[in-house]
Coordinates of C-alpha atoms in Angstrom, one line a residue:
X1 CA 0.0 0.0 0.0
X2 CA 1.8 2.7 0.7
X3 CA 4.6 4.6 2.8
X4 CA 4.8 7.1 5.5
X5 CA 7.6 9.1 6.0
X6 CA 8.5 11.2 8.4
X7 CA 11.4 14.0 8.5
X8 CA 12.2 14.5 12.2
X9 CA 13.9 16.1 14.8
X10 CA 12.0 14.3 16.9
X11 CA 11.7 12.7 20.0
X12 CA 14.0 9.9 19.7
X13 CA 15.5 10.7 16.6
X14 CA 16.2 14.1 15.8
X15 CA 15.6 13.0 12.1
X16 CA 12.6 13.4 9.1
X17 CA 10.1 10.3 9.0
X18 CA 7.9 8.8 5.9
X19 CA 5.2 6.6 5.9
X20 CA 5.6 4.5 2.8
X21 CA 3.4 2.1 0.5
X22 CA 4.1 -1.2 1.0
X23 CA 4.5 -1.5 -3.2
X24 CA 7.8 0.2 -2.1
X25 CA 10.5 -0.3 0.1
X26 CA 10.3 1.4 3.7
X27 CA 10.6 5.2 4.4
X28 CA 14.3 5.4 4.8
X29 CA 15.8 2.9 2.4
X30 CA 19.6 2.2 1.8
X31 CA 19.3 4.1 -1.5
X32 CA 17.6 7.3 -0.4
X33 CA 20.0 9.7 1.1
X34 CA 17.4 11.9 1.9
X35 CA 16.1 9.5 4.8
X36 CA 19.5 10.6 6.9
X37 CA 19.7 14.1 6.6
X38 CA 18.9 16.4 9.6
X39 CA 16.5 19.2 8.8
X40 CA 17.4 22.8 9.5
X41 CA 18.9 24.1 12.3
X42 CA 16.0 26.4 14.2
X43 CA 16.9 29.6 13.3
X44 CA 15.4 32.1 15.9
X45 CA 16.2 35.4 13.9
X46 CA 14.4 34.0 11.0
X47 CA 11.3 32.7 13.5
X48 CA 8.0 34.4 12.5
X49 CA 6.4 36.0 15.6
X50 CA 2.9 36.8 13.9
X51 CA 0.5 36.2 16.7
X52 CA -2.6 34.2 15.7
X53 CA -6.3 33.7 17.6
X54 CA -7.2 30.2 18.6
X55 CA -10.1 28.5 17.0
X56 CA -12.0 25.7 19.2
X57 CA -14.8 25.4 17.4
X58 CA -16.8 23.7 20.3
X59 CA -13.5 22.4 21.3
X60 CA -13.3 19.4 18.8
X61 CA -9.8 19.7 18.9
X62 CA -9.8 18.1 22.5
X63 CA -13.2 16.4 22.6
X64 CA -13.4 12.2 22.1
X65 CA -14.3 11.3 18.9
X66 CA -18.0 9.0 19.2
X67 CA -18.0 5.7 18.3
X68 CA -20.7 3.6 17.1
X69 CA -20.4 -0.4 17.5
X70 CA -23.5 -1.9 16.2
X71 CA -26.7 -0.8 18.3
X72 CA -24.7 0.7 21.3
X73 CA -22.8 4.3 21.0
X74 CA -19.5 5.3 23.5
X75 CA -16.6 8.0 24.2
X76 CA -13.5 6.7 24.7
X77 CA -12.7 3.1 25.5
X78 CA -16.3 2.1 26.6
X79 CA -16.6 -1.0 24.7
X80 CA -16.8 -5.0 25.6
X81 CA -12.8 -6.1 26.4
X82 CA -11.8 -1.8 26.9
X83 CA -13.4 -2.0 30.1
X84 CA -15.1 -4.1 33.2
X85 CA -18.2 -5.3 33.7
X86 CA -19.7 -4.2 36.6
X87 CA -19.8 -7.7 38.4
X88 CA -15.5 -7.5 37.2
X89 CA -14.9 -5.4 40.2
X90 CA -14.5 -6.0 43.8
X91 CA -16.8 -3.4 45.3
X92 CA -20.5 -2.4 44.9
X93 CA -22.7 -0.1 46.2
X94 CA -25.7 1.8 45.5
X95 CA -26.7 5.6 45.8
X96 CA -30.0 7.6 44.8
X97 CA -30.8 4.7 42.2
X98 CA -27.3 4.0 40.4
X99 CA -25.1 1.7 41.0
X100 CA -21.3 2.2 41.3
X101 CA -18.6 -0.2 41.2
X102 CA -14.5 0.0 41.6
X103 CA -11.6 -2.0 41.9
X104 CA -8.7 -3.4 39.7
X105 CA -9.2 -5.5 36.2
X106 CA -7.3 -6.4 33.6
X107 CA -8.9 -8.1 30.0
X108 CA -7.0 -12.1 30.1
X109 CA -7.2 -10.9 26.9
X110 CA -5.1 -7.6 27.2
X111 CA -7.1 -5.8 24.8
X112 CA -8.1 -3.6 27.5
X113 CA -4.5 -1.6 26.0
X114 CA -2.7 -2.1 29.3
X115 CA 0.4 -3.8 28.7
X116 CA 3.3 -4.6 31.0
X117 CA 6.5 -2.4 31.7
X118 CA 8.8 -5.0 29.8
X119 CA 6.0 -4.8 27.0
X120 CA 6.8 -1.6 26.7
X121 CA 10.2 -1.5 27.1
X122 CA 10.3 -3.7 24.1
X123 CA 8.4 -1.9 22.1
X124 CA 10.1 1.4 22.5
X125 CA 13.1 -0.5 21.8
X126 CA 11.8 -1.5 18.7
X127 CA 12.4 1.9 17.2
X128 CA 15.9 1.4 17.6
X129 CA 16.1 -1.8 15.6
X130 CA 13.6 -0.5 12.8
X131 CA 15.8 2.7 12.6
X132 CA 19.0 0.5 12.0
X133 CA 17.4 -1.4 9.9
X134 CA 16.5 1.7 7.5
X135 CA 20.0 2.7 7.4
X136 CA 19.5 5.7 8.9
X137 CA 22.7 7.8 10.0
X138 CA 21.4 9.1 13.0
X139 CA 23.4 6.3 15.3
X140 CA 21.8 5.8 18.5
X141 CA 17.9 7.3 19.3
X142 CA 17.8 9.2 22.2
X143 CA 14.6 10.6 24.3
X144 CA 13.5 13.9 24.5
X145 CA 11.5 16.6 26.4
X146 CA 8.7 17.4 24.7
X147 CA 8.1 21.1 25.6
X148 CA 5.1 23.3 26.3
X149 CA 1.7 22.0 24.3
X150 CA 1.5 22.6 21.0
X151 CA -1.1 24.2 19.0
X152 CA -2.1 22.5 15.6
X153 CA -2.7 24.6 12.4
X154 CA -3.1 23.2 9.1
X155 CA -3.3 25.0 5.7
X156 CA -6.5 25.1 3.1
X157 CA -8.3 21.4 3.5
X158 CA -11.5 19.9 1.9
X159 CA -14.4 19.8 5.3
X160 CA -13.8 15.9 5.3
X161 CA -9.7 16.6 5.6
X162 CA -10.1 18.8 7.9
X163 CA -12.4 16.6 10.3
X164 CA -10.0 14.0 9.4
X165 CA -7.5 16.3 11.0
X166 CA -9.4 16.9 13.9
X167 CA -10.2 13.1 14.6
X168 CA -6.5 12.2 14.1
X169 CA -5.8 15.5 17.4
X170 CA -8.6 13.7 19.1
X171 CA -6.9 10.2 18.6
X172 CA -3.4 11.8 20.1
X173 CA -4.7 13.4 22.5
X174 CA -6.9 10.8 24.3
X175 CA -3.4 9.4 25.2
X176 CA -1.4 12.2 26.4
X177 CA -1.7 13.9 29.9
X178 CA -3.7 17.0 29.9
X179 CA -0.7 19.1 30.3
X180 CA 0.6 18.0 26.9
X181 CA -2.4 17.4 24.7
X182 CA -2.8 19.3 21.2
X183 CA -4.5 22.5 20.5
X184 CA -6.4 23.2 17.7
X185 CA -5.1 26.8 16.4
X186 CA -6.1 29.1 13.3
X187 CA -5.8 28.2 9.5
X188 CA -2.2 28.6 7.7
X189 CA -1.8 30.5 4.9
X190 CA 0.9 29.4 3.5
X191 CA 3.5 26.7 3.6
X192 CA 6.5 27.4 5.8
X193 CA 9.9 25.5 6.2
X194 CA 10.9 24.6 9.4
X195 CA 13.0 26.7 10.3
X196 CA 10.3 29.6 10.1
X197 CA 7.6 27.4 11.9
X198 CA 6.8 29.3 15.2
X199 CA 7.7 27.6 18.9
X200 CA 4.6 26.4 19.9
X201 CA 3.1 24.8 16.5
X202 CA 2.7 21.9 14.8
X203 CA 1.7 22.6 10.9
X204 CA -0.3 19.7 8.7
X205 CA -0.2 20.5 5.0
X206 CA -2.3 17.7 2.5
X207 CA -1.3 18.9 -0.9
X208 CA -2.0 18.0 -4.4
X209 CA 1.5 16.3 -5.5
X210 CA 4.7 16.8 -4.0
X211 CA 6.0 19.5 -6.1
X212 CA 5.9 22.3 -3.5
X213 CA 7.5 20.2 -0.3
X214 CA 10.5 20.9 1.5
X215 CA 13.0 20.8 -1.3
X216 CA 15.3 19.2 1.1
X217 CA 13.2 16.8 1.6
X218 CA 12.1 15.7 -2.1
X219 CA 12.8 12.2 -3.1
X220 CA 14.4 10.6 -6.2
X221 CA 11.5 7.8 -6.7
X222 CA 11.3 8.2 -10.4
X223 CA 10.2 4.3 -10.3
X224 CA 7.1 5.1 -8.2
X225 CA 6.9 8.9 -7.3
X226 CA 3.2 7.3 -5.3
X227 CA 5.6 5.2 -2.8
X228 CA 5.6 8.1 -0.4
X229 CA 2.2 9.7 1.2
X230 CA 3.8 11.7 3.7
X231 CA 6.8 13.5 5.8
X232 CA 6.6 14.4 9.2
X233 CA 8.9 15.8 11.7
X234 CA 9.1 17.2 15.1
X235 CA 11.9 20.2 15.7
X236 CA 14.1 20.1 18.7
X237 CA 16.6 22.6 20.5
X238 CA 20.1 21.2 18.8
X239 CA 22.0 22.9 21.7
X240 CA 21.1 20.6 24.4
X241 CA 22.3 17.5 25.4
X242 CA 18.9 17.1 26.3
X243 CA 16.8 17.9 23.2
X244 CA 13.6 20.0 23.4
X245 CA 10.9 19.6 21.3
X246 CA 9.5 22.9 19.7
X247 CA 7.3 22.5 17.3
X248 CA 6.7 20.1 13.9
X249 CA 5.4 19.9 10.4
X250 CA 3.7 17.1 8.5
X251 CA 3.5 17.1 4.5
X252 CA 0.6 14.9 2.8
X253 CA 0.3 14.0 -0.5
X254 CA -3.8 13.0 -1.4
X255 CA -3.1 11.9 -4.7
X256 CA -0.3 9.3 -3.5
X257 CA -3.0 8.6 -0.6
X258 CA -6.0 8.1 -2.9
X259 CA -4.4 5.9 -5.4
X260 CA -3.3 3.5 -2.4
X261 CA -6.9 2.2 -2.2
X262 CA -8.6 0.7 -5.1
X263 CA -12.8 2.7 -3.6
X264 CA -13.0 5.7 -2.6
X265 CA -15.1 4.6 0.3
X266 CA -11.3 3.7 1.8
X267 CA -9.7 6.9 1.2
X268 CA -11.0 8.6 4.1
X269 CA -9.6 5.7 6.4
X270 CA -6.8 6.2 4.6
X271 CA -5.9 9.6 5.1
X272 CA -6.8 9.9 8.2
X273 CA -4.3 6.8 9.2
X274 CA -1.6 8.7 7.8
X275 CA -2.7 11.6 9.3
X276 CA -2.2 10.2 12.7
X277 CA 1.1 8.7 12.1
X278 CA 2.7 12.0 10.8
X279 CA 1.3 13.8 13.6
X280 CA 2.9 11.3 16.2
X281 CA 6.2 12.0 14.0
X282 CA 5.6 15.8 14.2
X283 CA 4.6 15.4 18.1
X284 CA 7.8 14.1 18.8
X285 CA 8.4 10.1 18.0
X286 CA 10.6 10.4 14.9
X287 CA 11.1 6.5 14.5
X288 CA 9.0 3.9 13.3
X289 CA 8.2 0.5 15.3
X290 CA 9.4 -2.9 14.3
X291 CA 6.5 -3.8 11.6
X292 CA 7.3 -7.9 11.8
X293 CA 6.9 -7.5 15.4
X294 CA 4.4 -5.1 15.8
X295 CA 1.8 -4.8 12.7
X296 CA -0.7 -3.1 13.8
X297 CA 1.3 -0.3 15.1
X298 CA 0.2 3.3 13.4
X299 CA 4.1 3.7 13.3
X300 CA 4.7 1.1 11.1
X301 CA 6.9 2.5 8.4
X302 CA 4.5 1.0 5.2
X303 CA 0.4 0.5 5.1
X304 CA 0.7 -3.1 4.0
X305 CA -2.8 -3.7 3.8
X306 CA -6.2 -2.2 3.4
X307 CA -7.6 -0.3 6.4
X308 CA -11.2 -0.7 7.9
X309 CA -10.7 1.7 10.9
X310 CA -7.9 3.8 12.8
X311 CA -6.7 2.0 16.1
X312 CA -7.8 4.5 19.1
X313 CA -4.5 5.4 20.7
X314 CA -6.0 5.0 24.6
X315 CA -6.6 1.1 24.1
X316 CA -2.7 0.5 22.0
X317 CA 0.3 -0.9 22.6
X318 CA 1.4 3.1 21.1
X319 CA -0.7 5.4 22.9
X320 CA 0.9 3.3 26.4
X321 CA 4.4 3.3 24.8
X322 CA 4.1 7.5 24.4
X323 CA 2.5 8.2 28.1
X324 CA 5.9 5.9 29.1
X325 CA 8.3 8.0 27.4
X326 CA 7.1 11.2 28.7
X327 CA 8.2 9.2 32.3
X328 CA 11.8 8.5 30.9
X329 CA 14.3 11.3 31.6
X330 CA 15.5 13.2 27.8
X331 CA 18.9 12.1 26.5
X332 CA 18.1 8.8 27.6
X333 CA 19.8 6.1 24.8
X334 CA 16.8 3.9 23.7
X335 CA 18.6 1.0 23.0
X336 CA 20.0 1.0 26.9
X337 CA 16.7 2.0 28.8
X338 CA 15.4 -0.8 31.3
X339 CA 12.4 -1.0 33.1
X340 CA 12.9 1.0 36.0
X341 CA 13.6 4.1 33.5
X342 CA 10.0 3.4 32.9
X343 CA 9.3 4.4 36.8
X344 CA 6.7 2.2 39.0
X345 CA 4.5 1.2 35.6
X346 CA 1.1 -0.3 36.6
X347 CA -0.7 -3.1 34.0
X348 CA -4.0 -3.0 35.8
X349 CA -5.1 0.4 37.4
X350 CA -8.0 1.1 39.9
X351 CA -11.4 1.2 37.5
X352 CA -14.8 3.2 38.6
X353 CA -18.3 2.6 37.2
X354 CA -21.4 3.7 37.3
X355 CA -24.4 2.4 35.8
X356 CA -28.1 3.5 35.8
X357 CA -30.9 1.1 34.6
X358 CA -34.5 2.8 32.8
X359 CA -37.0 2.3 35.3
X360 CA -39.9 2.2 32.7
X361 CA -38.2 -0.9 31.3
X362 CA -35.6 -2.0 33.8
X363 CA -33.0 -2.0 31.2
X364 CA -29.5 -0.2 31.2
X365 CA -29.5 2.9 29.6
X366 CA -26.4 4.4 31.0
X367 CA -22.7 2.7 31.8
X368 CA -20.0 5.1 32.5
X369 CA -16.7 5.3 34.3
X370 CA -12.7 5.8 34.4
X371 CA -9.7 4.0 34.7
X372 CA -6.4 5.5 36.2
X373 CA -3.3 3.9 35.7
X374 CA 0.1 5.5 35.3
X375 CA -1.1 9.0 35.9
X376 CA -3.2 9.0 33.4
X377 CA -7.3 9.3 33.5
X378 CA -9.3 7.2 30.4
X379 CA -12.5 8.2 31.1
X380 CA -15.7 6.4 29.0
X381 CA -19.5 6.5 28.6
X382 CA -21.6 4.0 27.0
X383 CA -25.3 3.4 26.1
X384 CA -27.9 1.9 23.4
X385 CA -27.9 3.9 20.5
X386 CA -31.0 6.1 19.7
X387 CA -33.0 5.1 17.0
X388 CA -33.5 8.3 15.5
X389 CA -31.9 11.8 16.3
X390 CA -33.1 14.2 19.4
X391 CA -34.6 16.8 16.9
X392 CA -36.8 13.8 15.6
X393 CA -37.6 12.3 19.5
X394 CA -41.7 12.5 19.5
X395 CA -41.4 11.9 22.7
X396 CA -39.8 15.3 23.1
X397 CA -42.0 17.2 20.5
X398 CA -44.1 20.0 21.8
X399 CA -41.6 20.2 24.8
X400 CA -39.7 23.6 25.7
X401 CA -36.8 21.6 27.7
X402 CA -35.3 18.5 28.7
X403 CA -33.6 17.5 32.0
X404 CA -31.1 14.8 32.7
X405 CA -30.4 14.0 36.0
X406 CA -27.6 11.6 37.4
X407 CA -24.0 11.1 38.9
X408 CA -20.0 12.4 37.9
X409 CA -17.3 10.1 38.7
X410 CA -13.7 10.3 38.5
X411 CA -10.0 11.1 39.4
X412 CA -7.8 14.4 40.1
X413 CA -4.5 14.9 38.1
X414 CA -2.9 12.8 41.2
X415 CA -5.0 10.0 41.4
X416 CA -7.8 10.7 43.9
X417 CA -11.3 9.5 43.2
X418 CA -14.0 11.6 42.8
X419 CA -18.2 11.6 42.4
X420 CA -20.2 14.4 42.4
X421 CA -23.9 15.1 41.1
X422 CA -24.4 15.5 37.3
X423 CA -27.5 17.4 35.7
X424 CA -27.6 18.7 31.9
X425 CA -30.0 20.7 30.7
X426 CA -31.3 21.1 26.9
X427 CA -33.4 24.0 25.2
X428 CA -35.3 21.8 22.6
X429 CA -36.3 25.0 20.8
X430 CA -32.3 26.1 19.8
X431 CA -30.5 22.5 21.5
X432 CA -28.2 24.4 23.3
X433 CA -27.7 24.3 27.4
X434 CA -25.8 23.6 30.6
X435 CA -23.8 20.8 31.9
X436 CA -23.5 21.4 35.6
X437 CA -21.5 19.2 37.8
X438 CA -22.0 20.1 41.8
X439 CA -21.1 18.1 45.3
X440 CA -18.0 17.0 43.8
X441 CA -15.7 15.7 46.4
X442 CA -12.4 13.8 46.5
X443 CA -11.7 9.9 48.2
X444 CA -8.2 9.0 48.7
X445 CA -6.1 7.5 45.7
X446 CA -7.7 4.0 44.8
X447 CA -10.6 4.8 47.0
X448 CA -14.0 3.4 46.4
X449 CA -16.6 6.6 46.5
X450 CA -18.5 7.1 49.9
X451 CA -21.8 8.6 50.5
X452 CA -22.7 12.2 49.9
X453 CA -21.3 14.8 52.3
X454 CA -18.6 12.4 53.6
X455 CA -15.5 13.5 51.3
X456 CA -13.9 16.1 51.0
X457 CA -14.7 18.7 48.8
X458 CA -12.9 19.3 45.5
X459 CA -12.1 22.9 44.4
X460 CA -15.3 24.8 44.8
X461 CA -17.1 21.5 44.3
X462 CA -18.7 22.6 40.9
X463 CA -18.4 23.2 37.8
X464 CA -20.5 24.2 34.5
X465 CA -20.2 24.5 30.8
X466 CA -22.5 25.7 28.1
X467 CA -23.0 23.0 25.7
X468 CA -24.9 22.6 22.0
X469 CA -26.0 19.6 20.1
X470 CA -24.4 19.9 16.7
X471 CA -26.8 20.0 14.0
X472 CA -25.1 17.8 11.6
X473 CA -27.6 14.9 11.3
X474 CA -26.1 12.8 13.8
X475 CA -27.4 14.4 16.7
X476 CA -26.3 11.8 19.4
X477 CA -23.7 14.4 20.0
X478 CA -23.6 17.2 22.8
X479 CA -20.0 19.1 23.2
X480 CA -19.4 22.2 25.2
X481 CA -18.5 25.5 23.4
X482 CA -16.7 28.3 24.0
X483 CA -18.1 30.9 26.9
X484 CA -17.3 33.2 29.1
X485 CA -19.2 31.4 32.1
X486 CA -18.2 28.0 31.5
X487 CA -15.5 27.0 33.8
X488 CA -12.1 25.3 32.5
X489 CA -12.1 22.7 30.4
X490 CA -14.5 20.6 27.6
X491 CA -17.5 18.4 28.0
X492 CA -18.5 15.8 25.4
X493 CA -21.3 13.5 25.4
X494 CA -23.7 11.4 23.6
X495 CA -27.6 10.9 24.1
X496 CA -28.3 7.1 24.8
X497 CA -31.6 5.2 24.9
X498 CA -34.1 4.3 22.2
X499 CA -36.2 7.9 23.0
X500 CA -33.0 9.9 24.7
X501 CA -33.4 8.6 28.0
X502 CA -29.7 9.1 28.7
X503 CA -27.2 11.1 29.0
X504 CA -23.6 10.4 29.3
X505 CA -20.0 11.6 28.6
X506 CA -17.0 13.1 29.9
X507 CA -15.7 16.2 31.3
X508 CA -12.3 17.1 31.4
X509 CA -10.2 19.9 33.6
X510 CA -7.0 20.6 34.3
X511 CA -7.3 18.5 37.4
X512 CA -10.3 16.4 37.0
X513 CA -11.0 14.1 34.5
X514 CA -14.1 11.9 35.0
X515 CA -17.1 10.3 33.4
X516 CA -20.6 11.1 34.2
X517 CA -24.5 9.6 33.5
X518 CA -27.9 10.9 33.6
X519 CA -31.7 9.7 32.9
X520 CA -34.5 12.3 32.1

């Protein structure tokens, strides 16, 4: 199929990356000099300093990206063998009509994406043997910092690109600590080198051919000028010992991407692979994985066969390998890190879940929860799909608003459980409202949730966003927008139930990140 590359300074590299087809050999082949050489030096007296507005757009840059799995709807990794079952977990207990559960679990199955530190260890290790094997001149891969967040702006794009985009920031982010996830910044308008791409920023271009990339970067590949589909690389501080990640680029070529599938209804799976693996390169991994040992990796250095879906990053081998390295001190040698680099890794963390049946037909209409392992929060929500959207409910027709009522539940940035009331609000005459969260209080690390009142209280113990249902014909949807009185941080969530009965999704804060449910 087809190639990625990638042209980095990146995190363990330094170097430029492709993503190939795999009609042609892999990104950085013996016979392509261009695979080896180092991009230029960051030159700060050349660094544009044009300051630029950021676009959220309801936040989709940081929301979770909906899934559908047959008759049932999620956010994040809500589906069977992602998560427990209720009955998986040690302790039970019921409060006001829902019932919440917690305790450790781990899939037999592992496809729950926790994996085990040597697991790791061996994977990031793999980017050391895959980068020998290319021939690239770099010598050994090294670690990195990888700076202050970056913001994400990408050039002219078709709408279906550009969601593409967004889904691929979504992807990234749902496996990086809050600190470091992507922003989603204002449109370019033009193509810069790298040298000239602001600290700060990561720019995507998708062009039509290759004619106006990097000139340093072009490749002789007069035999099959479609082996390439893209470049990405991340740019580092080359004065430290301890490189520093910057910023990064990504080049995409959508004619080499749409004649690598033989439908079009493909290309869009396509692209949007590519699209993530680039931006991992720009983000800071600037090697690929061993493909014969890990094939399913989205940093596999060739698409070797036809793609149905995009892996979510929060259930992969990948998205745990990248929380890891952000653990492992920069200037670290790759091919000499052991375990306890990797600090006290956990394979199974402590899981929460709540789940709320419909009392007019004593079925489930609601699951929710969060795991937290390795300081990181993967919150989820889960439900029956509607059968129709909430602008077509007759159940809600002639009505002026709609009220969900139910439970948050969650962890702080260190760890600490937390529950708290959850009550959204929707005007059914415009579909926008409120998502307000109140009585949130705080457990202990791996603590099961008390009863109300006997916590202690988080922050203020509240918070409250403005949210909207996008009108886009697949009105499951509800994300929170930009506003003035919303508090920090984004709320997505998806309508569950054959007539809306539930609510449920996630809200994330700079030091809260939980799940929450509802029943109108």
């Amino acid at each position: 199929m087809n190639t990625m590359k990638s042209i980095s300074l990146a995190i363990l590299l330094l170097l430029t990356t492709s993503l190939t087809a795999s009609c042609g050999g892999g990104g950085s082949s013996s016979n392509n000099d261009n695979s080896a050489r180092t991009p230029p030096s960051r030159m700060s007296e050349k660094r544009t300093e044009t300051p630029f507005s950021i676009v959220f757009e309801s936040n989709v840059g940081l929301s979770r990206t909906v899934r559908i799995n047959g008759t049932n709807i999620g956010l994040g990794p809500a589906f069977r063998h992602e998560r427990p079952q209720l009955n998986d977990l040690s302790t039970n207990t019921s409060r006001t009509g829902i019932w919440f559960g917690s305790g450790t679990w781990s899939d037999p199955i592992g496809r729950d994406g926790s994996a085990t530190a040597q697991r790791i260890l061996s994977f990031i290790k793999s980017f050391q043997r895959q980068n020998d094997r290319e021939n690239r001149q770099s010598g050994d891969l090294i670690t990195v910092d990888f700076g202050v967040p970056k913001t994400v702006r990408f050039g002219r794009v078709s709408q279906n690109e550009r969601n593409l985009i967004i889904r691929a920031i979504e992807n990234l982010n749902s496996a990086l600590p809050y600190r470091n996830r992507l922003r989603l910044g204002s449109e370019l308008e033009s193509l810069l080198s790298p040298e000239y791409i602001p600290e700060g920023e990561i720019h995507i271009h998708i062009t039509n051919g290759k004619g106006n990339w990097f000139q340093e970067f072009h490749e002789d590949e007069n035999d099959n000028p479609d082996r390439v589909l893209g470049i990405g690389g991340a740019l580092a501080n080359p004065d430290s010992g301890k490189p520093r990640i910057l910023g990064g680029y990504a080049l995409i070529d959508r004619g080499s991407v749409r004649r690598s599938v033989p439908t079009n209804d493909l290309y869009s799976t396509q692209m949007e692979f590519v699209i993530t693996h680039e931006l991992l390169h720009a983000y800071g991994i600037g090697a690929h994985a061993d493909p014969n040992q890990y094939p399913s990796s989205i940093l596999v250095p060739e698409l070797r066969e036809l793609l149905r879906s995009v892996p979510p990053l929060y259930t992969s081998l990948d998205g745990e390998s990248l929380l890891a390295i952000h653990n492992i001190s920069p200037g670290r040698d790759i091919s000499s890190l052991t375990i306890q680099d990797l600090g006290p890794w956990e394979k199974n963390g402590f899981q929460l879940i709540g789940s709320i049946d419909d009392p007019r037909s004593s079925s489930m209409v609601v699951e929710f929860g969060a795991t937290f392992r390795n300081g990181l929060s993967k919150p989820w929500a889960w439900g029956p799909r509607p059968n129709h959207s909430i602008r077509n409910n007759p159940e809600l027709s002639g009505m002026d608003t709609a009220t969900w009522n139910g439970s948050l539940i969650g962890y702080t940035r260190r760890g600490q459980t937390t529950s708290g009331d959850a009550t959204i609000t929707l005007n059914l005459e415009n579909y926008s409202g409120q998502a307000f969260f109140d009585e949130i209080e705080t457990w202990g690390v791996s603590v099961h949730p008390g009863s109300q009142g006997a916590g202690q209280r988080w922050q203020d113990g509240d918070l409250s966003y403005i949210i909207a249902v996008p009108n886009n014909g697949a009105s499951e949807r509800f994300v929170s927008v930009p506003d003035q009185k919303s508090d920090l941080g984004i709320v997505s969530g998806v309508f569950t139930g054959t007539l809306h009965t539930g609510a449920t999704g996630i809200v994330e804060h700079p030091d809260l990140s939980a799940a929450f449910g509802a029943i109108r």
